[in-house]
Coordinates of N, CA and C in Angstrom, one line a residue:
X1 N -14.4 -13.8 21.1 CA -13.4 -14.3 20.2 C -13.9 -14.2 18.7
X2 N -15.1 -14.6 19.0 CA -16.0 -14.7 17.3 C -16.0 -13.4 16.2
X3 N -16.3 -12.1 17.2 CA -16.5 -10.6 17.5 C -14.8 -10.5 16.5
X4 N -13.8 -10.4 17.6 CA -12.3 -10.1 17.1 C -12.2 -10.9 15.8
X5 N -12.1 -12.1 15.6 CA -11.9 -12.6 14.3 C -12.7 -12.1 13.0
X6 N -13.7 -11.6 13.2 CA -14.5 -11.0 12.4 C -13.9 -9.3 12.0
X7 N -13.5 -9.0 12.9 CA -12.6 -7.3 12.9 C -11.5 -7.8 12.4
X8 N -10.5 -8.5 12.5 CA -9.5 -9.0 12.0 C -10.0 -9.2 10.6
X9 N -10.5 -10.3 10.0 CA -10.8 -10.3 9.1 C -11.6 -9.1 8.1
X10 N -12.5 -8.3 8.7 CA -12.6 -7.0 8.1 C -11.6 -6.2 7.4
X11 N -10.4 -5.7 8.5 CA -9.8 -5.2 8.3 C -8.6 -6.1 7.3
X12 N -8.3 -7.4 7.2 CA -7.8 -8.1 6.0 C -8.2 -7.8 4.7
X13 N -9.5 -8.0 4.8 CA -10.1 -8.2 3.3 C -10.5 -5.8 3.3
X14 N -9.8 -5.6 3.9 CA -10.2 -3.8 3.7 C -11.4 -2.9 3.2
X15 N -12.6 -3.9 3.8 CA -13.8 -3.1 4.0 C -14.3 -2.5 5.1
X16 N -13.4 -2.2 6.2 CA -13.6 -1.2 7.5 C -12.2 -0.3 7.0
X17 N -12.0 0.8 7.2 CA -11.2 1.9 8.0 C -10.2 1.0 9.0
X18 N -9.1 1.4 8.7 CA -8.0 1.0 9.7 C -7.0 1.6 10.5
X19 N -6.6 1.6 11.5 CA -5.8 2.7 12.2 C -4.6 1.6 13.0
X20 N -3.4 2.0 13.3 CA -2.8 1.6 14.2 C -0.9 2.1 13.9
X21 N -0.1 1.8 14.3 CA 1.2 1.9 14.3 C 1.7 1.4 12.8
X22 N 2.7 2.4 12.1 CA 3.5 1.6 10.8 C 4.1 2.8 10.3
X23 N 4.4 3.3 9.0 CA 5.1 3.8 8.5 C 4.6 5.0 7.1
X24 N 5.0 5.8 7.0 CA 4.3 6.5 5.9 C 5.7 6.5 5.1
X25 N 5.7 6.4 3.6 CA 6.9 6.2 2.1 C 6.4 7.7 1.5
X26 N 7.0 8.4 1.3 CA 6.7 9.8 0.4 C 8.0 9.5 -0.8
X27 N 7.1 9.5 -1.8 CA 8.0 9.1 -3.1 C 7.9 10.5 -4.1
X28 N 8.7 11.4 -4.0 CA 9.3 12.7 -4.8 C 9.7 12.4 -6.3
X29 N 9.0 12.8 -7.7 CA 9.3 12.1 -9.0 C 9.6 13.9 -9.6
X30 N 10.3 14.3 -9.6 CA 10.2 15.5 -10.1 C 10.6 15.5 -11.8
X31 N 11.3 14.3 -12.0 CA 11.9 13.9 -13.3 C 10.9 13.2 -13.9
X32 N 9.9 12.7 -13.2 CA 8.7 11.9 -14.5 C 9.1 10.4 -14.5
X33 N 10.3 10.0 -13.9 CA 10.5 8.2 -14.0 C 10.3 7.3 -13.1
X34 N 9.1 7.5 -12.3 CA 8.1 6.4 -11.6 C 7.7 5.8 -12.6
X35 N 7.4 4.6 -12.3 CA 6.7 3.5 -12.9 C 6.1 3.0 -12.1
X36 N 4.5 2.5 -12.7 CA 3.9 1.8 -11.7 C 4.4 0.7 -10.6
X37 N 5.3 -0.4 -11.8 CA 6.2 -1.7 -11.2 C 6.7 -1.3 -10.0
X38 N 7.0 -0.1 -9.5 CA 8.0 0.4 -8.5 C 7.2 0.2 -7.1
X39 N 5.7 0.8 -7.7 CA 4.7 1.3 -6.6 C 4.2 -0.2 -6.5
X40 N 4.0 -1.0 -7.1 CA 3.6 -2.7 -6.6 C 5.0 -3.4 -6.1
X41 N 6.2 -3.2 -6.4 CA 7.5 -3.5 -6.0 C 7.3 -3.1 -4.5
X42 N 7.2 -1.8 -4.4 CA 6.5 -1.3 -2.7 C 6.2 -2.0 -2.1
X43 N 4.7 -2.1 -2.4 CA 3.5 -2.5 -1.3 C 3.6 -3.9 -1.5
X44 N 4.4 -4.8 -2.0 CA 4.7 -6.1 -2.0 C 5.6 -6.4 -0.7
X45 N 6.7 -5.5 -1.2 CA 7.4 -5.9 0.1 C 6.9 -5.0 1.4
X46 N 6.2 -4.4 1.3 CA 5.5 -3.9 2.6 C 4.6 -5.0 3.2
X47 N 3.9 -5.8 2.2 CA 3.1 -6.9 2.5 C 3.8 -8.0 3.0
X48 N 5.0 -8.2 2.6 CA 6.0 -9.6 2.8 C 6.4 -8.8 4.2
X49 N 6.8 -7.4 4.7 CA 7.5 -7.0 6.2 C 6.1 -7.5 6.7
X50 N 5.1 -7.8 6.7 CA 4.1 -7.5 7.8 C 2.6 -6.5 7.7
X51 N 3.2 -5.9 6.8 CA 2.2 -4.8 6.6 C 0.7 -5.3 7.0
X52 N -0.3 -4.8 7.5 CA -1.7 -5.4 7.4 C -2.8 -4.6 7.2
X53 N -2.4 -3.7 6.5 CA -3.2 -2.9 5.7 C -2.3 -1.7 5.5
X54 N -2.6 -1.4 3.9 CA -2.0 -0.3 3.1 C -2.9 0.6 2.3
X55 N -2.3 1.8 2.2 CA -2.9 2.8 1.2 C -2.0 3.5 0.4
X56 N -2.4 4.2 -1.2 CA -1.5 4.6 -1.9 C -2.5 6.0 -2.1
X57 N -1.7 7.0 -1.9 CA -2.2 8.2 -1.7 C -4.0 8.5 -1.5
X58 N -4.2 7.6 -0.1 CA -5.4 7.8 0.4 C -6.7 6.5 0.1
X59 N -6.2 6.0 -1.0 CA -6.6 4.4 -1.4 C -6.2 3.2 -1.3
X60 N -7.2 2.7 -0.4 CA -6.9 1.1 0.3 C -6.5 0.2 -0.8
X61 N -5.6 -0.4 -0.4 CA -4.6 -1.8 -1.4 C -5.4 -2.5 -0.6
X62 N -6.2 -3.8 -1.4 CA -6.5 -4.8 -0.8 C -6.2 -5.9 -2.2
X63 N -6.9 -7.1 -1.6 CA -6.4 -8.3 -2.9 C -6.6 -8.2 -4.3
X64 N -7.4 -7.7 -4.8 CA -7.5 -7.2 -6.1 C -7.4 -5.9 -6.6
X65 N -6.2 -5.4 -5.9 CA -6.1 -4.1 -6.8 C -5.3 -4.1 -7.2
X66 N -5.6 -3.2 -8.2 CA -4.4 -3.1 -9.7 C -3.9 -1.9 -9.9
X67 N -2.8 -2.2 -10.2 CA -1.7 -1.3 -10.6 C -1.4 -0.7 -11.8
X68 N -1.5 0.5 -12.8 CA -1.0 0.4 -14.1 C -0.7 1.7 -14.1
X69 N -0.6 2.0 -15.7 CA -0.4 3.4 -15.9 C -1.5 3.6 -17.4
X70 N -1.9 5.0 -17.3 CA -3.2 5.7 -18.4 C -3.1 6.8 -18.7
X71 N -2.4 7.4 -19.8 CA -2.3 8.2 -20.0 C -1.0 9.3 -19.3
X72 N -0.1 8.3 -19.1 CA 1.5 8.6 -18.5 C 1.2 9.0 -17.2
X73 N 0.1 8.7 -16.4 CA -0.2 8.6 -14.8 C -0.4 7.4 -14.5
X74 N 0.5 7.3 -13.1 CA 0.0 5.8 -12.7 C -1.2 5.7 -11.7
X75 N -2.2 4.7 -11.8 CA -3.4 4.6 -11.6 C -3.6 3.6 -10.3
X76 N -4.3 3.5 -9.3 CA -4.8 2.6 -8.3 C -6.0 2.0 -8.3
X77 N -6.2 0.9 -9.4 CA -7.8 0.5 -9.4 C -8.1 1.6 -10.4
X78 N -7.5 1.7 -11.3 CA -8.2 2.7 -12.6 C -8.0 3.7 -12.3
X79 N -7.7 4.8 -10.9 CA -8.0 6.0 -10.3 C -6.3 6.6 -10.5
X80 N -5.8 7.9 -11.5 CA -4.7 8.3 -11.5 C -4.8 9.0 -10.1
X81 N -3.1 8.4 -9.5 CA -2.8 8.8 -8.2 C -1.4 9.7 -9.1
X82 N -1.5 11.1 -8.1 CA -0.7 12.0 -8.4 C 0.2 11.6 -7.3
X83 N 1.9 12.7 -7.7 CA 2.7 12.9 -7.2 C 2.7 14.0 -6.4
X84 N 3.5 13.9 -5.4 CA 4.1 13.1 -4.6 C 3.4 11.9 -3.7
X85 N 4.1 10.5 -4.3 CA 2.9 9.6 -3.7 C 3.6 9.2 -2.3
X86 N 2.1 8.5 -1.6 CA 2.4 8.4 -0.1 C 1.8 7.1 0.0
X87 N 2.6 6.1 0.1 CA 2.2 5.1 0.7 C 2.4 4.8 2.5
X88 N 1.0 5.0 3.0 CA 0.8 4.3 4.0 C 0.3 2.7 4.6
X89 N 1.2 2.5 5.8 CA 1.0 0.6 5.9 C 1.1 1.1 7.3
X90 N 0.1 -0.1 7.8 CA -0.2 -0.3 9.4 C 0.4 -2.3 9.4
X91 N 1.3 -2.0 10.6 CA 1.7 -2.6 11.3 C 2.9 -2.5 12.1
X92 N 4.2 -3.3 12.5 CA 5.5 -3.2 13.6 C 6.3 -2.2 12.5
X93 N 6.4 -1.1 13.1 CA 7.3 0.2 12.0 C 8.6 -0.5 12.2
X94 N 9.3 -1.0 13.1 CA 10.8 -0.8 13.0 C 10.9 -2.3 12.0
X95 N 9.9 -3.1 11.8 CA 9.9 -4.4 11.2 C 9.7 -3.4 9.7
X96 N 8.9 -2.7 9.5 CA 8.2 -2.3 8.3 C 9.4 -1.7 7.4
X97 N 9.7 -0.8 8.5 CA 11.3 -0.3 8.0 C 12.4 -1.1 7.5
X98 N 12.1 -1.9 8.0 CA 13.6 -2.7 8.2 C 13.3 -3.3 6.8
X99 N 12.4 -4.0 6.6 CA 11.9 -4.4 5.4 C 11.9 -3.9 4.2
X100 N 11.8 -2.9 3.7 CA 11.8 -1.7 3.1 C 13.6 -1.5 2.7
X101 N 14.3 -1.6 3.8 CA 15.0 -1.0 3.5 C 16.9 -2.5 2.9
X102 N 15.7 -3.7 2.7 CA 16.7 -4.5 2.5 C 17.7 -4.2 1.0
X103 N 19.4 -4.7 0.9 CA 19.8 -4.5 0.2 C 19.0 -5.0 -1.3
X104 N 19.3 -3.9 -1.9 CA 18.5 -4.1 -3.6 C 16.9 -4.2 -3.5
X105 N 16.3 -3.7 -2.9 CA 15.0 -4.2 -2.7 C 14.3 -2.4 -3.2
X106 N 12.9 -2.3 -3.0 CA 12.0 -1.2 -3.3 C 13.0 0.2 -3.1
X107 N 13.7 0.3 -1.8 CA 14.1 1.8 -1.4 C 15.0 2.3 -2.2
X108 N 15.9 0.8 -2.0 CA 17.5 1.1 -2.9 C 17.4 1.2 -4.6
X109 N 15.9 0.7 -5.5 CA 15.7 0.7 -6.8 C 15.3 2.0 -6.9
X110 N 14.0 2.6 -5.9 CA 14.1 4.3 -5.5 C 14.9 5.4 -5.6
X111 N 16.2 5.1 -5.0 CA 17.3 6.2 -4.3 C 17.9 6.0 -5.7
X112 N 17.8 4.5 -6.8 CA 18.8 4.9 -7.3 C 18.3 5.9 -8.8
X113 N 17.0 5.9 -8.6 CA 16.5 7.0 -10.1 C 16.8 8.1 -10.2
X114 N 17.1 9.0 -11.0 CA 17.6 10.2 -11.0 C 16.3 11.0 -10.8
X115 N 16.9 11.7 -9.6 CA 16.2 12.7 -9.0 C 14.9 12.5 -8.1
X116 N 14.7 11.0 -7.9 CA 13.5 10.5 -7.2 C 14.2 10.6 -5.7
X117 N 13.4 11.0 -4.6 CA 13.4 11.4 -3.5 C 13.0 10.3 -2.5
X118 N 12.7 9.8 -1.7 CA 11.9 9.0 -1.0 C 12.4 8.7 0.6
X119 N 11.4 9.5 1.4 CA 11.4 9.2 2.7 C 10.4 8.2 3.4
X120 N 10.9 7.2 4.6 CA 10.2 6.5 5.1 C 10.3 6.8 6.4
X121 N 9.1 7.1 6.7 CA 9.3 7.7 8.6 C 7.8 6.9 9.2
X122 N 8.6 6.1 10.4 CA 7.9 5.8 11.4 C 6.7 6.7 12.2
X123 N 5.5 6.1 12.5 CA 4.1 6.7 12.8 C 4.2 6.1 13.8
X124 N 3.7 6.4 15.0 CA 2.4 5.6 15.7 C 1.3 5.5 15.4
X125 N 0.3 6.7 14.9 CA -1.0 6.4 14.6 C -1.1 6.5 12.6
X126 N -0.9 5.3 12.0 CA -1.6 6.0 10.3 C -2.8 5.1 10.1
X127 N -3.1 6.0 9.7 CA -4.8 5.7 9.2 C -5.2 5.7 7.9
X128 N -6.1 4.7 7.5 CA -5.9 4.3 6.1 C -7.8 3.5 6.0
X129 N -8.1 4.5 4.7 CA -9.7 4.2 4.6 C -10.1 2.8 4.3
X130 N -11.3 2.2 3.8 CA -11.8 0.8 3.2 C -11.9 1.3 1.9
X131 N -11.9 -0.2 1.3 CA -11.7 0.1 -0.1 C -13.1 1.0 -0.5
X132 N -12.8 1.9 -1.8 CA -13.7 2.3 -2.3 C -14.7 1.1 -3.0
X133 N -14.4 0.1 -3.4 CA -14.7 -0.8 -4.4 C -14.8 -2.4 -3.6
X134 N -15.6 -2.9 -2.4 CA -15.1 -4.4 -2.3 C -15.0 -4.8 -3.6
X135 N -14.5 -6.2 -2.8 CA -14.6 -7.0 -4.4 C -15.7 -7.7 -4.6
X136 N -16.1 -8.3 -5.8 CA -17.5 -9.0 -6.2 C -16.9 -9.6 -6.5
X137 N -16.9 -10.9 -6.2 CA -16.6 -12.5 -6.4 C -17.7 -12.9 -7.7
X138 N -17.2 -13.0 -8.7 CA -17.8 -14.0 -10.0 C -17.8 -15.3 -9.6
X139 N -17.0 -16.1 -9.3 CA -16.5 -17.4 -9.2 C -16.6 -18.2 -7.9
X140 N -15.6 -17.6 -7.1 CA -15.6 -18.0 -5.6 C -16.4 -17.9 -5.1
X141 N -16.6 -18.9 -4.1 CA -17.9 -19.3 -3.2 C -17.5 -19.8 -1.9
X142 N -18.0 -19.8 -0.5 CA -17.4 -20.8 0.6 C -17.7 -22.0 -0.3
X143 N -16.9 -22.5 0.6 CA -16.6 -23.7 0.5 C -17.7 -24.7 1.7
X144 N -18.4 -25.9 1.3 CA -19.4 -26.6 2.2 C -18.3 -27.5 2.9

């Protein structure tokens, strides 16, 4: 039990590699009007359906990663992620979906940009690396 909670928690905090059932997002920008807000608008509500581990074009989302834009690219943890972006999430796809696809939420602010494309198709197997970067705690400490 000790063993599993420890893999669970690995795969939480996204310093193992993770594999299992969920969904891949292909976001099409041919017009240039992604914004980063869109791509955390995402993987938020991917995090609120369930999601239990995510990637944005091949880089692990875990609790401290950041979102922006540098140089009119949007970046993952500082790193410009090109288009066509792909967010992958492991966990229940038809839950993942369903989530995703509530009125006014991530899909429908998507479909409504001119010219942005965006497909969401159910996996069995997506796979999604460990972070490049854990995090280093300054502050936090267990607790006695």
């Amino acid at each position: 039990a000790a063993q599993r909670q420890l893999t669970d928690l690995q795969i939480l905090a996204g310093v193992v590699p993770a594999r299992g059932p969920g969904v891949s997002v292909r976001i099409a920008d041919p017009e240039g009007v992604f914004e980063f807000e869109l791509l955390l608008d995402l993987v938020q509500e991917l995090r609120d359906a369930g999601a239990e581990a995510i990637a944005v074009n091949g880089r692990r989302v875990g609790g401290t990663t950041a979102f922006s834009v540098s140089d009119g690219a949007v970046t993952v943890d500082g790193q410009a992620v090109a288009q066509p972006y792909e967010v992958l999430a492991i966990g229940d796809p038809a839950t993942l979906e369903v989530g995703l696809k509530i009125p006014g939420g991530a899909i429908d602010t998507l479909d409504a940009l001119d010219g942005t494309k965006v497909n969401v198709e159910r996996r069995s197997d997506v796979r999604v690396p460990a972070l490049e970067h854990p995090p280093d705690f300054k502050s936090a400490r267990p607790r006695d």
